[in-house]
PDB file of C-alpha atoms in Angstrom:
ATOM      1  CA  UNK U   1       0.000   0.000   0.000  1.00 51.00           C
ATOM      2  CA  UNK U   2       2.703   2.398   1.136  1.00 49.00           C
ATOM      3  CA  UNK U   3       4.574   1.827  -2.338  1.00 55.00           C
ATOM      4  CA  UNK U   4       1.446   1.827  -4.514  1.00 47.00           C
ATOM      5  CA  UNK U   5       1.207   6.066  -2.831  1.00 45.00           C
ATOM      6  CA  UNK U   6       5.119   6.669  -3.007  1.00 54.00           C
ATOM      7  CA  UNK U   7       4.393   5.692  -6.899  1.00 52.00           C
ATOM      8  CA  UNK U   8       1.664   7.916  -6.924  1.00 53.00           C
ATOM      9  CA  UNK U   9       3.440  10.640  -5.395  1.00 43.00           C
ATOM     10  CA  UNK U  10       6.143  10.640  -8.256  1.00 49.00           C
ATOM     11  CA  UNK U  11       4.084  10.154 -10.742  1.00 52.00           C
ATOM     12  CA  UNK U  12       2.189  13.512  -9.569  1.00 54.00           C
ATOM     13  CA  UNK U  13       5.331  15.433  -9.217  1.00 47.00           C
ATOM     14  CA  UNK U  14       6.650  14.297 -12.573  1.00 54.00           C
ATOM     15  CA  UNK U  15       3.607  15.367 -14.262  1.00 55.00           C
ATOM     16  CA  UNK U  16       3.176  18.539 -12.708  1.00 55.00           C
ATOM     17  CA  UNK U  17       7.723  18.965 -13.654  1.00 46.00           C
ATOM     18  CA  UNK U  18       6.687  18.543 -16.989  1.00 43.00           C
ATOM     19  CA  UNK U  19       3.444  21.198 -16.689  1.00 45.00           C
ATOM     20  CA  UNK U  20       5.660  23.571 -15.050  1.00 41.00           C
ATOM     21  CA  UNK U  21       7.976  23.283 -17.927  1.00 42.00           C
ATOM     22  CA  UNK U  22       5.453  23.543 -20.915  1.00 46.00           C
ATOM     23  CA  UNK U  23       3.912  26.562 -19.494  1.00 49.00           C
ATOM     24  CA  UNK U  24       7.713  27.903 -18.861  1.00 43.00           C
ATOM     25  CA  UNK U  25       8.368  27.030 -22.531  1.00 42.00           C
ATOM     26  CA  UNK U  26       4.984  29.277 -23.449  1.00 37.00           C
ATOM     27  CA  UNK U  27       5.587  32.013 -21.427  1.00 38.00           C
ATOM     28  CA  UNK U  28       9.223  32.388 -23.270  1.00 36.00           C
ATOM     29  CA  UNK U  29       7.913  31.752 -26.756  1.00 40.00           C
ATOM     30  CA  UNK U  30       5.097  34.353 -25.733  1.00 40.00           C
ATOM     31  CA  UNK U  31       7.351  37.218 -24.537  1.00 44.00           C
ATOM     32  CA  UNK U  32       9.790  36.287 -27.812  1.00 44.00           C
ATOM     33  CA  UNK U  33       7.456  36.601 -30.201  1.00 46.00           C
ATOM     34  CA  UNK U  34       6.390  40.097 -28.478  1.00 53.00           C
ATOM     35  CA  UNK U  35       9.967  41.279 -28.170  1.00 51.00           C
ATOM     36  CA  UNK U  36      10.212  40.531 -32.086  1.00 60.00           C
ATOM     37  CA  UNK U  37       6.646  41.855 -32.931  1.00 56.00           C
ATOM     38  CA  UNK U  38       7.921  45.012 -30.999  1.00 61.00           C
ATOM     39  CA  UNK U  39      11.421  45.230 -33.074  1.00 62.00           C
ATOM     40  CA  UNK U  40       9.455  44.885 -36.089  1.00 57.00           C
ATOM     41  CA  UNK U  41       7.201  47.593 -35.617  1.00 61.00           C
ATOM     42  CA  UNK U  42      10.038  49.786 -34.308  1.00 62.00           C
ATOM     43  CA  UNK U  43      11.909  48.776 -37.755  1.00 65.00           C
ATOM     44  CA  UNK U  44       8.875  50.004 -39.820  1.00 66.00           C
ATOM     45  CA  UNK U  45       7.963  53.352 -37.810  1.00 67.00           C
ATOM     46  CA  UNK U  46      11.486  54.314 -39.298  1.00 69.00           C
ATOM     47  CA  UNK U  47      10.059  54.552 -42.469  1.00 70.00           C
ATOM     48  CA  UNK U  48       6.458  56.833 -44.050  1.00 78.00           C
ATOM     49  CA  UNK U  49       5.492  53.682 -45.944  1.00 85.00           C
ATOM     50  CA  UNK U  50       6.300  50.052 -46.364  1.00 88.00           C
ATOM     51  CA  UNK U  51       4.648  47.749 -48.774  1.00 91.00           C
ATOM     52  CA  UNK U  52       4.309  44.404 -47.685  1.00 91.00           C
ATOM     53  CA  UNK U  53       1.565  42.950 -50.327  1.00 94.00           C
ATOM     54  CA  UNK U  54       1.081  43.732 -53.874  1.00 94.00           C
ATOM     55  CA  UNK U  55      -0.918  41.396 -55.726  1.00 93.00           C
ATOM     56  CA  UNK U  56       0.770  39.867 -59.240  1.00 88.00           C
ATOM     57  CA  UNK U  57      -0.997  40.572 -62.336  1.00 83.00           C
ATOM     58  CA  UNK U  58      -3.029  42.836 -64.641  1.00 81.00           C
ATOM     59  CA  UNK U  59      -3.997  46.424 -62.842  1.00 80.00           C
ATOM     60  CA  UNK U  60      -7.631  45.381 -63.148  1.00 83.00           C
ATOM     61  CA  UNK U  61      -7.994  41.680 -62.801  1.00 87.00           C
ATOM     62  CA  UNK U  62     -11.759  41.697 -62.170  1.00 90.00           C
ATOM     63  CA  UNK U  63     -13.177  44.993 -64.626  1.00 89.00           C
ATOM     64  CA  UNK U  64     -15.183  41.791 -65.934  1.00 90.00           C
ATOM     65  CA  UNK U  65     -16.610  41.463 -62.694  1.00 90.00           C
ATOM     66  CA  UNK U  66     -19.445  43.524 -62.795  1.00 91.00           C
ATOM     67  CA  UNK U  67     -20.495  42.043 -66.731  1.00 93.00           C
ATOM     68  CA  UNK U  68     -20.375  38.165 -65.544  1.00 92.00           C
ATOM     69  CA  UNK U  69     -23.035  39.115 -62.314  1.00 93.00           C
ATOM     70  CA  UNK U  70     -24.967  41.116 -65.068  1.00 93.00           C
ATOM     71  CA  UNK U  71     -25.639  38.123 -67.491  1.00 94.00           C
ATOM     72  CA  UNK U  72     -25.641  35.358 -65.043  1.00 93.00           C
ATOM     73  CA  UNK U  73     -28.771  37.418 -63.311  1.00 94.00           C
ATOM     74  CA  UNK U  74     -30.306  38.102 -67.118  1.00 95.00           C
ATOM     75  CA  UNK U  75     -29.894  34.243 -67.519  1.00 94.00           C
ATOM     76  CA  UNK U  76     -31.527  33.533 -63.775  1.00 94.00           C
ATOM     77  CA  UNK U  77     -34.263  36.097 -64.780  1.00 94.00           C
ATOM     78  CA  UNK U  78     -35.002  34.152 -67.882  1.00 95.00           C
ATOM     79  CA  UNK U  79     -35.133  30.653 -65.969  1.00 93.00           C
ATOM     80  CA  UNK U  80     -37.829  32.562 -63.157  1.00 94.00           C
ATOM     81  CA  UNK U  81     -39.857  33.895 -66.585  1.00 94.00           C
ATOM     82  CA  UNK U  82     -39.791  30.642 -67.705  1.00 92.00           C
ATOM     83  CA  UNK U  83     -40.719  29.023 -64.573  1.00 91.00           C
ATOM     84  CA  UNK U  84     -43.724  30.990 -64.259  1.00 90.00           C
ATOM     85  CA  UNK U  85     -45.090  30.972 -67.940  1.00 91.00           C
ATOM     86  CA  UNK U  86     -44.298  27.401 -68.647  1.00 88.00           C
ATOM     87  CA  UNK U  87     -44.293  25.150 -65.918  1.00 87.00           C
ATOM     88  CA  UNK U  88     -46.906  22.380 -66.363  1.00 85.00           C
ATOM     89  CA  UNK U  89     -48.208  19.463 -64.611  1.00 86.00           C
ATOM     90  CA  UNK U  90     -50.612  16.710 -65.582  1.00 82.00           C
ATOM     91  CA  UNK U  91     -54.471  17.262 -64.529  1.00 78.00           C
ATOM     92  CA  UNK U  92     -54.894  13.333 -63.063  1.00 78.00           C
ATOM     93  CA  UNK U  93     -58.864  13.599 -63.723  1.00 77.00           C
ATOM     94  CA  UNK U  94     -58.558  14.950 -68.108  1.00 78.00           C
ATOM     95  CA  UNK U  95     -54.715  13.437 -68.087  1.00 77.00           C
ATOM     96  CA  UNK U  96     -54.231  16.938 -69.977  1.00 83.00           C
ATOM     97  CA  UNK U  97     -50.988  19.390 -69.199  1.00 85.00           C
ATOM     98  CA  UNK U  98     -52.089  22.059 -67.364  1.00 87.00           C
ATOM     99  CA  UNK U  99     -50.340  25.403 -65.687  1.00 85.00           C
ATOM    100  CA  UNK U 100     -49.310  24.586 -62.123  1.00 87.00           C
ATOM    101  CA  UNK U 101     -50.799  26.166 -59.294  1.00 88.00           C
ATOM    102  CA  UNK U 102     -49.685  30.179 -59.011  1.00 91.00           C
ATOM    103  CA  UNK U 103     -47.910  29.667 -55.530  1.00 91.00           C
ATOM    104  CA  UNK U 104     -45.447  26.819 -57.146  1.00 91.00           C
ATOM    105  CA  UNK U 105     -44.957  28.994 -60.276  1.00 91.00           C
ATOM    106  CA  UNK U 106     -43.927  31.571 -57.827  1.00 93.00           C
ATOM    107  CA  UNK U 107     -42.098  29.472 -55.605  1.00 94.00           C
ATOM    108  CA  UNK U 108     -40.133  28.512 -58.455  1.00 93.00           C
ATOM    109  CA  UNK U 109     -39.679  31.661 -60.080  1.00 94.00           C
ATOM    110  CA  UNK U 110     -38.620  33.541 -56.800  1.00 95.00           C
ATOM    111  CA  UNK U 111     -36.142  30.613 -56.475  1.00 95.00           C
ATOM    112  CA  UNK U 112     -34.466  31.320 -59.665  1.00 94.00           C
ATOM    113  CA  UNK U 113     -34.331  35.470 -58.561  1.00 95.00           C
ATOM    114  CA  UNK U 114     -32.524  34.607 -55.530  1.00 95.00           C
ATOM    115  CA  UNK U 115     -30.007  32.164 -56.976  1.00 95.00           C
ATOM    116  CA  UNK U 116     -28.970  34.980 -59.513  1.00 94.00           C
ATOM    117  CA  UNK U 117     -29.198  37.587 -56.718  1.00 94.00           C
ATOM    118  CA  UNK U 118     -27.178  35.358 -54.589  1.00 95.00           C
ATOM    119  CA  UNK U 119     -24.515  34.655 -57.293  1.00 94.00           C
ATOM    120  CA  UNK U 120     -23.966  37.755 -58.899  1.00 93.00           C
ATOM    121  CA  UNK U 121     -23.754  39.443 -55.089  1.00 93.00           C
ATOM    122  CA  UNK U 122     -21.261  37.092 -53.982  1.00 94.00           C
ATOM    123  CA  UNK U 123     -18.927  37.816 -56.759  1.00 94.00           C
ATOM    124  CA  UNK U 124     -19.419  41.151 -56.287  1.00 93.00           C
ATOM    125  CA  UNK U 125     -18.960  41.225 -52.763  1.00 94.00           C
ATOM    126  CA  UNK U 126     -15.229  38.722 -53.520  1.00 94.00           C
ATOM    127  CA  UNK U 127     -14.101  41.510 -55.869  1.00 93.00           C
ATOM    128  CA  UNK U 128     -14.750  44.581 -52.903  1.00 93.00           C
ATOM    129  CA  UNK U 129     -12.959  42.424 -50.476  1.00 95.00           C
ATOM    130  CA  UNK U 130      -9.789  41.580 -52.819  1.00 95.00           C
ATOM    131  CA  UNK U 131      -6.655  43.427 -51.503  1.00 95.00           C
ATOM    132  CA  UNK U 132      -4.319  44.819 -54.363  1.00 95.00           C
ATOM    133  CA  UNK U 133      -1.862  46.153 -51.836  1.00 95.00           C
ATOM    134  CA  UNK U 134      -0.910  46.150 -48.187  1.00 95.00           C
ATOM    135  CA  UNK U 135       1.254  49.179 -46.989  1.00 94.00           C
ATOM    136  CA  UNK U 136       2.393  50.239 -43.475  1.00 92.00           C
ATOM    137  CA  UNK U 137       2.538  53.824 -42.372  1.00 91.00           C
ATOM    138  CA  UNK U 138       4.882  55.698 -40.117  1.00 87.00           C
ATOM    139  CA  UNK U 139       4.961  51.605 -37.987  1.00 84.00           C
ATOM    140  CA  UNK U 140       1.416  53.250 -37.024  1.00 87.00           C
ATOM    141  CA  UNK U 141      -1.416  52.560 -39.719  1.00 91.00           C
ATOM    142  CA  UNK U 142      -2.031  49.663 -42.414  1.00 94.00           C
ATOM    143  CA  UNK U 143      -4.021  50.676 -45.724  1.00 96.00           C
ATOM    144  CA  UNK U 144      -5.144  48.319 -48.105  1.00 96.00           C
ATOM    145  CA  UNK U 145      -5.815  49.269 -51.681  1.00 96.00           C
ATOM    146  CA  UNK U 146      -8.765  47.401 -52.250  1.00 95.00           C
ATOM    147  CA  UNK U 147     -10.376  46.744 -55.775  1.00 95.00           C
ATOM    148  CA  UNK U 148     -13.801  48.958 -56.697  1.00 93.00           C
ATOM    149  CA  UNK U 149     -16.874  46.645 -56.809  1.00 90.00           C
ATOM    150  CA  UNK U 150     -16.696  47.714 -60.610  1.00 86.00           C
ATOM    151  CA  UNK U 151     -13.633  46.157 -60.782  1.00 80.00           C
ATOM    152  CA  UNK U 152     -11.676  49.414 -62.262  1.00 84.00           C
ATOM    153  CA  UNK U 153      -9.282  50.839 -60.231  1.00 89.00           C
ATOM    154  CA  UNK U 154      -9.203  50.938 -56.368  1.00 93.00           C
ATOM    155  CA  UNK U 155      -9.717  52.446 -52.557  1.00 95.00           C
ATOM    156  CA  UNK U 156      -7.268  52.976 -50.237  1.00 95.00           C
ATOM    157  CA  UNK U 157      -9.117  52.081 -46.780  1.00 96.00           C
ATOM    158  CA  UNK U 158      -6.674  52.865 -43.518  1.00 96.00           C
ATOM    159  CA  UNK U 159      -6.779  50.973 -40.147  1.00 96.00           C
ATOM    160  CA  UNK U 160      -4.903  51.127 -36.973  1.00 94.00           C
ATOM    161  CA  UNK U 161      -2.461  48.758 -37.213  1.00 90.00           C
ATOM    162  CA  UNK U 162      -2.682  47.280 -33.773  1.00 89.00           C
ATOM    163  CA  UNK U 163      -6.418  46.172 -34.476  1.00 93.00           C
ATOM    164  CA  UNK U 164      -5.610  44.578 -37.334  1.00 92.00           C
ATOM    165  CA  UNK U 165      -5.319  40.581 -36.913  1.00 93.00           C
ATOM    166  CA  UNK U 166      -5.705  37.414 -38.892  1.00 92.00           C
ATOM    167  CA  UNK U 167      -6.714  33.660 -37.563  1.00 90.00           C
ATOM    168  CA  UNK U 168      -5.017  32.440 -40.379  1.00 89.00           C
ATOM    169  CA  UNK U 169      -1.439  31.628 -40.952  1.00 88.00           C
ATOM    170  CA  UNK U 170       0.672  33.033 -44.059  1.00 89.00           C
ATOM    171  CA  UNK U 171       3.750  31.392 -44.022  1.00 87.00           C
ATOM    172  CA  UNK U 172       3.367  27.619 -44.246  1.00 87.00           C
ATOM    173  CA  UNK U 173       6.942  26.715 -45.383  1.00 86.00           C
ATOM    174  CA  UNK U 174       5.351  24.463 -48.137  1.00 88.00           C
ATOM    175  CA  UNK U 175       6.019  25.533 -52.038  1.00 82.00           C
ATOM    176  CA  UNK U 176       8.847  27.599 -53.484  1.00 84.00           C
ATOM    177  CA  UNK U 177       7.586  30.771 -52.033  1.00 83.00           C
ATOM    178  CA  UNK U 178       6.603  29.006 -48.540  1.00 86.00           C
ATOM    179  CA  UNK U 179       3.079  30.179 -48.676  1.00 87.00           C
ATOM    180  CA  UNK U 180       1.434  27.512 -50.053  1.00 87.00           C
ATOM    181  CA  UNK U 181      -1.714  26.049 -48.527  1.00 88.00           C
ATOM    182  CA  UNK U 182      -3.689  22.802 -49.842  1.00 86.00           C
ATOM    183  CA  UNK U 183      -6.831  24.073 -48.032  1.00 84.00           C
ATOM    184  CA  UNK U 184      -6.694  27.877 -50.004  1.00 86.00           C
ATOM    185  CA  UNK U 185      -5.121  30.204 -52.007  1.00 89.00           C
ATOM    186  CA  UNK U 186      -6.269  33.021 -50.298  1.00 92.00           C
ATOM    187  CA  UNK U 187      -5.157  34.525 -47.157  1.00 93.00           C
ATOM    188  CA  UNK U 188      -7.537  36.564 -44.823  1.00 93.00           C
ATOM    189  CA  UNK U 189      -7.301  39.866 -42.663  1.00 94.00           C
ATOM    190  CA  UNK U 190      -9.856  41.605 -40.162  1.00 94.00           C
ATOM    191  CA  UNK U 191     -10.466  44.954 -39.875  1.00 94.00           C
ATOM    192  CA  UNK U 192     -12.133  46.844 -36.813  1.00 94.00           C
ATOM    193  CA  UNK U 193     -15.384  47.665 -38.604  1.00 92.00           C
ATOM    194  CA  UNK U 194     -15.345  45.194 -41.156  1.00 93.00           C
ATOM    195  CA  UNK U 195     -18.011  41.777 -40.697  1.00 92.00           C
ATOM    196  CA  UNK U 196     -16.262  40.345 -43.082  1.00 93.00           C
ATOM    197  CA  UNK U 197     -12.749  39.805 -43.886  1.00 94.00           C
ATOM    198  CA  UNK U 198     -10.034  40.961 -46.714  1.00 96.00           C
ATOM    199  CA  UNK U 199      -8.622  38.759 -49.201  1.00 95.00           C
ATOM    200  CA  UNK U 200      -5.036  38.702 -49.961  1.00 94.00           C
ATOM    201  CA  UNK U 201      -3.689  36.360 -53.011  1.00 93.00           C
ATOM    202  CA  UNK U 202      -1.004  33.745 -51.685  1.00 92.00           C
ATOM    203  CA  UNK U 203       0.238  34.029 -55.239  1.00 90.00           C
ATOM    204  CA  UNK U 204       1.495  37.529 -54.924  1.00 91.00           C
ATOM    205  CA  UNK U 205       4.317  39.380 -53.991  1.00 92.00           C
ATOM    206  CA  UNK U 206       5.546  38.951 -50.434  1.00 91.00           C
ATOM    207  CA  UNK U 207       8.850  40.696 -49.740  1.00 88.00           C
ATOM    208  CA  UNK U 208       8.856  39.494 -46.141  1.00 86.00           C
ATOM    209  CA  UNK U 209       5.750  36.619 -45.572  1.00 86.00           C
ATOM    210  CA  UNK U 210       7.119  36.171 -42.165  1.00 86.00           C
ATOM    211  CA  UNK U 211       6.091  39.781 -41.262  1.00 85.00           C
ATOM    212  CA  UNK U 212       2.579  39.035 -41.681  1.00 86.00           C
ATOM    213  CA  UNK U 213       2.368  36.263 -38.897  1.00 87.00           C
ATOM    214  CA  UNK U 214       4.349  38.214 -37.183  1.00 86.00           C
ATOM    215  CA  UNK U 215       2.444  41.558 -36.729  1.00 88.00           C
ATOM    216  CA  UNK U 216      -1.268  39.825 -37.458  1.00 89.00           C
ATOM    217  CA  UNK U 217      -1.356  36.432 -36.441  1.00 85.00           C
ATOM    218  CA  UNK U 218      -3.686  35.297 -33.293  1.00 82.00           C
ATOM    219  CA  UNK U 219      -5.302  32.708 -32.062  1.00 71.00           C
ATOM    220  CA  UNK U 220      -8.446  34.390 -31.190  1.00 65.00           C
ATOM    221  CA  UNK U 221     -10.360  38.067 -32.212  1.00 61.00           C
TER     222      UNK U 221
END
């Protein structure tokens, strides 16, 4: 009995050694990575402005963006006209073809409405959260050049840089850049104000990915 508690008694203190010594090894990572976060910022408040994202490619990737949600609503509108003019079903008592009920026509047609609503919106809404650059200010302020929901041209938007954060991870050490992802090709950033999040292109240019984790990455809003 006495040995089966002086095992138990080790066992406790070893576990609670090796506790002691994962929280020790958190606490230091924790005050590293805010040492570093600090020197970083320090670094950049040396300097008025710092890109740190500009995405690759044509000035005005998405100017189609606005002509695609056009026609694929013109083609949902036709599918809710047709819907409502032509949708038939067979009278059991005459076996004849008959128009259905108004409320399924409807049903039907107001289906097709939202479905192009839906789709063209949500491209819309992609193209006015795409980033085209990320710049830092004075080590103080982040504005992102974000695309026009037209497509043409874009907004500069400014946030404080401290409220700035992002759930997500950039650099992944996978690919020749060391930002690819299997899950996405997109990496996200919140804004104080914002519901919804920007959209940065893993594919563009990076001059220092590391940065990003560095000033933006947390676990938790």
């Amino acid at each position: 009995m006495f040995s089966w508690f002086r095992h138990r008694v080790a066992a406790s203190a070893r576990s609670q050694g090796v506790l002691l010594l994962q929280r020790s090894k958190h606490t230091a990572n924790t005050t590293m990575g805010h040492v570093r976060q600090r020197n970083a910022i320090k670094n950049l408040s040396n300097r008025p402005a710092v890109t740190i994202f500009t995405r690759n490619g044509p000035s005005n990737p998405f100017k189609w963006g606005p002509w695609v949600a056009g026609g694929q609503l013109l083609l949902w509108i036709n599918f809710a006209d047709f819907y409502w003019n032509y949708s038939l079903a067979k009278d059991e008592e005459t076996g004849e073809m008959k128009p259905l009920e108004m409320w399924k026509r409807a049903s039907l047609s107001s289906v097709a409405l939202v479905a192009g609503l839906a789709i063209g919106g949500g491209l819309l809404h992609f193209i006015s959260r795409s980033v085209a650059r990320v710049q830092i200010l004075n080590g103080k302020t982040v504005q992102l050049d974000v695309f026009r929901v037209t497509g043409r041209g874009t907004v500069s938007r400014k946030y404080p840089l401290h409220l700035m954060y992002s759930k997500d991870t950039l650099y992944t050490g996978v690919g020749p850049a060391g930002l690819t992802k299997p899950s996405s090709t997109q990496y996200s950033i919140q804004a104080p104000g914002n519901k919804y999040a920007f959209i940065l292109s893993r594919s563009g240019e990076f001059p220092d990915p590391k940065i990003f984790d560095l000033l933006f990455h947390r676990t938790s809003a």
